[in-house]
Coordinates of C-alpha atoms in Angstrom, one line a residue:
M1042 CA 50.1 -40.5 -15.4
T1043 CA 53.1 -38.5 -14.4
N1044 CA 53.9 -37.8 -18.1
A1045 CA 50.4 -36.8 -18.8
L1046 CA 50.4 -34.0 -16.2
P1047 CA 52.6 -31.5 -18.0
L1048 CA 50.5 -32.0 -21.1
L1049 CA 47.3 -31.3 -19.2
L1050 CA 48.9 -28.2 -17.8
Q1051 CA 49.9 -27.0 -21.3
V1052 CA 46.4 -27.6 -22.6
A1053 CA 44.9 -25.7 -19.6
A1054 CA 47.3 -22.8 -20.2
W1055 CA 46.5 -22.8 -23.9
L1056 CA 42.8 -22.7 -23.1
A1057 CA 43.3 -19.9 -20.7
M1058 CA 45.2 -17.9 -23.2
F1059 CA 42.5 -18.6 -25.8
A1060 CA 39.8 -17.3 -23.4
I1061 CA 41.8 -14.1 -22.7
S1062 CA 42.3 -13.6 -26.4
A1063 CA 38.6 -14.0 -27.0
V1064 CA 37.7 -11.4 -24.4
L1065 CA 40.2 -9.0 -25.8
Q1066 CA 38.7 -9.5 -29.3
A1067 CA 35.2 -8.9 -27.9
A1068 CA 36.4 -5.7 -26.2
K1069 CA 37.8 -4.3 -29.4
A1070 CA 35.5 -2.1 -31.5
E1071 CA 37.7 -0.1 -33.8
N1072 CA 34.9 1.2 -36.0
V1073 CA 32.7 3.5 -34.0
Y1074 CA 30.9 6.4 -35.8
V1075 CA 29.0 9.4 -34.4
I1076 CA 26.2 10.4 -36.8
D1077 CA 24.9 14.0 -36.1
T1078 CA 21.5 15.4 -37.3
S1079 CA 22.9 18.9 -37.6
K1080 CA 26.3 20.0 -36.3
R1081 CA 26.1 22.3 -33.3
P1082 CA 28.9 24.0 -31.3
H1083 CA 28.8 21.1 -28.8
S1084 CA 28.8 18.3 -31.3
L1085 CA 32.6 17.8 -31.7
A1086 CA 33.2 18.3 -28.0
F1087 CA 30.7 15.5 -27.3
A1088 CA 32.3 13.2 -29.9
N1089 CA 35.8 14.0 -28.6
A1090 CA 34.8 13.3 -25.0
I1091 CA 33.5 9.8 -26.1
N1092 CA 36.8 9.2 -27.9
Q1093 CA 38.9 10.0 -24.9
A1094 CA 36.7 8.0 -22.5
C1095 CA 36.4 4.8 -24.6
P1096 CA 39.8 3.3 -25.5
S1097 CA 38.2 0.6 -27.6
C1098 CA 36.4 3.2 -29.7
Q1099 CA 39.5 5.2 -30.7
P1100 CA 39.5 6.9 -33.1
V1101 CA 35.8 7.8 -33.2
K1102 CA 34.7 9.0 -36.6
Y1103 CA 32.2 11.8 -37.1
M1104 CA 29.6 12.4 -39.8
D1105 CA 27.2 15.3 -40.1
M1106 CA 23.8 15.2 -41.9
H1107 CA 23.6 19.0 -41.9
G1108 CA 19.9 18.6 -41.6
S1109 CA 19.8 17.6 -45.3
H1110 CA 17.8 14.7 -46.7
R1111 CA 20.3 14.4 -49.6
L1112 CA 23.3 14.1 -47.2
A1113 CA 21.3 11.7 -45.1
R1114 CA 20.9 9.4 -48.0
Q1115 CA 24.6 9.6 -48.8
I1116 CA 25.5 8.8 -45.1
G1117 CA 23.0 5.9 -45.2
S1118 CA 24.7 4.5 -48.3
T1119 CA 28.1 4.9 -46.7
L1120 CA 27.1 3.1 -43.5
T1121 CA 25.6 0.2 -45.6
D1122 CA 29.0 -0.2 -47.4
L1123 CA 30.9 0.0 -44.2
H1124 CA 28.7 -2.7 -42.6
Q1125 CA 29.0 -5.0 -45.6
K1126 CA 32.8 -4.7 -45.4
K1127 CA 32.6 -5.4 -41.6
E1128 CA 34.1 -2.0 -40.9
L1129 CA 31.3 -0.8 -38.6
D1130 CA 30.9 -2.0 -35.1
L1131 CA 28.8 0.6 -33.2
V1132 CA 27.0 3.9 -33.9
V1133 CA 26.3 6.9 -31.6
T1134 CA 23.5 9.2 -33.0
I1135 CA 22.8 12.8 -32.0
G1136 CA 19.1 13.7 -32.4
R1137 CA 16.1 11.8 -33.6
P1138 CA 16.5 12.2 -37.4
A1139 CA 20.0 10.7 -37.3
T1140 CA 18.6 7.9 -35.1
R1141 CA 15.8 7.1 -37.5
L1142 CA 18.2 7.2 -40.5
V1143 CA 20.7 4.7 -38.9
A1144 CA 17.9 2.5 -37.5
R1145 CA 16.4 2.2 -41.0
T1146 CA 19.8 1.4 -42.5
L1147 CA 21.2 -1.0 -39.9
D1148 CA 19.3 -3.6 -38.0
D1149 CA 22.1 -5.5 -36.3
V1150 CA 24.5 -2.8 -35.2
P1151 CA 24.2 -1.3 -31.7
I1152 CA 22.9 2.3 -32.0
F1153 CA 23.3 4.6 -29.0
H1154 CA 20.7 7.4 -29.3
S1155 CA 21.8 10.5 -27.4
M1156 CA 21.7 14.3 -26.9
A1157 CA 18.0 14.7 -27.4
A1158 CA 15.5 16.9 -25.6
N1159 CA 13.3 13.9 -25.0
P1160 CA 13.8 10.2 -25.4
L1161 CA 12.6 8.1 -28.3
P1162 CA 9.6 5.9 -27.5
D1163 CA 10.4 2.2 -27.1
S1164 CA 9.9 0.4 -30.4
N1165 CA 10.0 -3.2 -31.2
E1166 CA 10.9 -2.2 -34.8
S1167 CA 14.4 -1.0 -33.7
P1168 CA 15.6 -3.3 -30.9
N1169 CA 19.2 -2.3 -31.6
V1170 CA 18.6 1.3 -30.6
I1171 CA 19.7 2.0 -27.0
N1172 CA 18.3 5.2 -25.5
V1173 CA 21.0 7.0 -23.4
E1174 CA 19.8 10.6 -23.5
A1175 CA 20.5 12.9 -20.6
V1176 CA 17.1 14.5 -19.9
P1177 CA 17.1 16.7 -16.8
P1178 CA 14.9 15.2 -14.1
L1179 CA 11.8 17.2 -13.3
S1180 CA 13.0 17.7 -9.7
L1181 CA 16.2 19.4 -11.0
Q1182 CA 14.2 21.6 -13.3
L1183 CA 12.1 22.8 -10.4
Q1184 CA 15.2 23.3 -8.3
T1185 CA 16.8 25.3 -11.1
L1186 CA 13.9 27.7 -11.4
I1187 CA 13.8 28.2 -7.6
T1188 CA 17.6 28.8 -7.6
L1189 CA 17.1 31.4 -10.3
A1190 CA 14.1 33.0 -8.7
P1191 CA 14.2 32.3 -4.9
E1192 CA 10.9 34.0 -4.2
T1193 CA 9.1 31.5 -6.5
R1194 CA 6.3 29.6 -4.7
T1195 CA 4.1 28.4 -7.5
I1196 CA 5.5 27.0 -10.8
G1197 CA 3.3 26.4 -13.8
F1198 CA 3.6 23.9 -16.7
L1199 CA 1.9 24.6 -20.0
G1200 CA 1.4 21.7 -22.4
T1201 CA -0.8 19.0 -23.9
R1202 CA -2.1 16.2 -21.7
E1203 CA 0.1 13.8 -23.5
T1204 CA 3.2 15.8 -22.5
L1205 CA 2.2 16.7 -19.0
E1206 CA 0.3 13.8 -17.5
P1207 CA 3.3 11.4 -17.3
H1208 CA 5.0 14.0 -15.0
L1209 CA 2.1 14.8 -12.7
N1210 CA 3.0 12.6 -9.8
I1211 CA 6.8 13.2 -10.0
A1212 CA 6.2 17.0 -10.1
N1213 CA 3.8 17.1 -7.2
K1214 CA 6.0 14.9 -5.1
A1215 CA 9.2 17.0 -5.8
A1216 CA 7.3 20.2 -5.2
A1217 CA 6.0 19.0 -1.9
Q1218 CA 9.5 18.2 -0.8
M1219 CA 10.7 21.7 -1.8
G1220 CA 7.7 23.4 -0.1
I1221 CA 6.3 24.9 -3.3
Q1222 CA 3.2 24.3 -5.5
V1223 CA 2.9 23.2 -9.1
K1224 CA 0.0 23.8 -11.5
F1225 CA -0.7 22.3 -14.9
Y1226 CA -2.3 24.2 -17.7
Y1227 CA -3.6 22.0 -20.6
V1228 CA -3.8 23.0 -24.2
R1229 CA -5.1 20.9 -27.2
R1230 CA -3.8 22.9 -30.1
P1231 CA -1.7 26.1 -30.7
Y1232 CA -4.8 28.3 -30.7
D1233 CA -5.3 27.4 -27.0
V1234 CA -1.8 28.6 -26.0
S1235 CA -2.9 32.3 -25.6
N1236 CA -5.6 31.6 -23.0
G1237 CA -3.6 29.0 -21.2
L1238 CA -0.5 31.2 -21.0
R1239 CA -2.4 34.2 -19.7
K1240 CA -4.1 32.1 -17.0
A1241 CA -0.7 30.6 -16.0
I1242 CA 0.9 34.1 -15.7
R1243 CA -1.9 35.3 -13.4
E1244 CA -1.7 32.3 -11.1
T1245 CA 2.1 31.4 -10.9
D1246 CA 5.5 32.9 -10.1
G1247 CA 7.4 31.0 -12.8
L1248 CA 6.9 28.8 -15.8
I1249 CA 8.7 25.6 -17.0
F1250 CA 8.3 24.7 -20.7
L1251 CA 8.8 21.0 -21.5
H1252 CA 9.5 19.8 -25.0
D1253 CA 6.0 20.1 -26.6
P1254 CA 5.7 21.2 -30.2
V1255 CA 2.0 22.2 -29.7
V1256 CA 3.1 24.8 -27.2
V1257 CA 6.4 26.0 -28.5
N1258 CA 6.6 26.2 -32.3
A1259 CA 7.2 28.8 -35.0
D1260 CA 3.7 30.2 -34.6
T1261 CA 3.7 30.6 -30.8
V1262 CA 7.3 31.2 -29.7
N1263 CA 7.3 35.0 -30.2
Y1264 CA 4.1 35.4 -28.3
L1265 CA 5.3 33.2 -25.4
L1266 CA 8.5 35.2 -25.1
R1267 CA 6.8 38.6 -25.4
L1268 CA 4.1 37.9 -22.8
T1269 CA 6.4 36.3 -20.2
L1270 CA 8.9 39.1 -20.6
E1271 CA 6.3 41.8 -20.4
N1272 CA 5.0 40.3 -17.1
R1273 CA 8.5 39.5 -15.8
I1274 CA 7.8 35.9 -15.3
P1275 CA 10.9 33.7 -14.8
T1276 CA 10.9 31.0 -17.5
L1277 CA 12.9 27.8 -17.9
G1278 CA 13.0 25.9 -21.2
Y1279 CA 14.9 23.0 -22.8
S1280 CA 16.9 24.6 -25.6
E1281 CA 19.6 27.2 -25.7
K1282 CA 18.0 28.6 -28.9
L1283 CA 15.0 29.7 -26.8
V1284 CA 17.5 31.5 -24.5
E1285 CA 19.1 33.2 -27.5
R1286 CA 15.6 34.5 -28.4
G1287 CA 14.9 35.9 -25.0
M1288 CA 13.8 33.1 -22.6
L1289 CA 15.3 33.5 -19.2
A1290 CA 17.0 30.1 -19.0
A1291 CA 17.2 26.6 -20.4
L1292 CA 18.6 23.4 -18.8
T1293 CA 20.5 21.3 -21.4
T1294 CA 23.1 18.6 -21.5
N1295 CA 26.7 19.3 -20.7
P1296 CA 28.2 17.8 -23.8
E1297 CA 31.7 17.2 -22.4
Y1298 CA 30.6 15.5 -19.2
F1299 CA 27.9 13.5 -20.9
G1300 CA 30.3 12.5 -23.7
K1301 CA 32.7 11.3 -21.0
K1302 CA 30.1 9.3 -19.2
L1303 CA 28.7 7.9 -22.4
G1304 CA 32.2 6.9 -23.6
E1305 CA 32.7 5.0 -20.3
A1306 CA 29.4 3.3 -20.7
I1307 CA 30.1 2.2 -24.2
Q1308 CA 33.5 0.9 -23.1
Q1309 CA 31.7 -1.2 -20.5
Y1310 CA 29.1 -2.3 -23.1
I1311 CA 31.9 -3.5 -25.5
E1312 CA 33.6 -5.4 -22.7
T1313 CA 30.5 -7.0 -21.0
G1314 CA 27.5 -6.6 -23.4
E1315 CA 25.5 -4.9 -20.7
E1316 CA 23.4 -1.9 -21.7
P1317 CA 24.6 1.3 -20.1
S1318 CA 22.8 3.1 -17.3
I1319 CA 23.9 6.7 -16.7
E1320 CA 22.8 8.4 -13.5
M1321 CA 21.1 11.8 -14.0
I1322 CA 23.3 13.8 -11.7
P1323 CA 23.5 17.7 -11.9
A1324 CA 27.0 17.6 -13.5
L1325 CA 25.4 16.1 -16.6
F1326 CA 23.7 19.4 -17.3
Q1327 CA 24.4 23.1 -18.0
L1328 CA 22.2 26.1 -17.4
H1329 CA 22.0 28.7 -20.2
I1330 CA 20.9 32.2 -18.9
N1331 CA 20.0 35.2 -20.9
G1332 CA 21.8 38.1 -19.2
N1333 CA 19.5 40.8 -20.5
T1334 CA 16.3 39.0 -19.5
A1335 CA 17.8 38.2 -16.1
S1336 CA 18.6 41.9 -15.5
Q1337 CA 15.1 42.9 -16.5
T1338 CA 13.4 40.4 -14.1
P1339 CA 13.7 41.8 -10.5
T1340 CA 13.2 38.4 -8.8
V1341 CA 15.9 36.7 -10.7
Q1342 CA 19.6 36.0 -9.8
A1343 CA 22.0 34.5 -12.4
V1344 CA 22.9 31.5 -10.3
A1345 CA 22.8 27.7 -11.2
P1346 CA 22.2 24.9 -8.8
N1347 CA 25.2 23.1 -7.2
G1348 CA 26.9 20.9 -9.8
V1349 CA 25.2 22.4 -12.8
R1350 CA 27.5 24.4 -15.2
M1351 CA 26.3 27.9 -15.9
V1352 CA 26.6 29.5 -19.4
L1353 CA 25.7 33.2 -19.4
R1354 CA 24.5 34.5 -22.8

């Protein structure tokens, strides 16, 4: 028995080393790709932040679809080849089109869908897609508009029932805590936007536009901007493009900070297999403000809520 003890200790040590080696192998994902729908100024900053925060991902590779169906097919073919060669471990997608492309191409590679104005609906057809968007909480959107326009007491939302009704209880509860009132104006089709918007302008001090293509689209956007500017109604949207066209402000994702938090979450996922959960704190977001519109709206001050980065345009 005494001679067997050293052998048992050696076996135990070997098993421990094997277990550690297995964990290290599981935590190694050298082939991580970011697939972008259409490259924006923030895209590379976002990818670089993931790279810095996720040691197991380095170096992160970046591909851009440029919004092109032809390039999308080429990228899909490239991803298929990489997967067959076992040179693809994990994908981060930016935007819905990129997510749809990768989900159709790969069914057994983790796909982290990110940087979208609204989350993808849950789908049993793509169980490998993990939604990790940073969508501003409704309470933060309300607080942002109040910070921009402190005299605001009634805030309106214009949209379809499908867009607005999931937010009714949250908005009413948050508004009550802030001592303000919220009103909802429903439209069914773009032709209804004119009447709904005019009524909202008469009855509210400010408007928040959620992502709703029935309300904000190529046919309605100029009318929305012109009427709200003429009536000096503070407005908050979801895209910096709207701010560039004249909307007062938009609350969007802070790409560097979100990339950092997503990189940390992916590192944890690689090590533990647990799906990430990112807390929606103010630092995840940035507020774009149109300086000209702000100067023409007497009730507005160019200030962001605490923790939110401000970008003056």
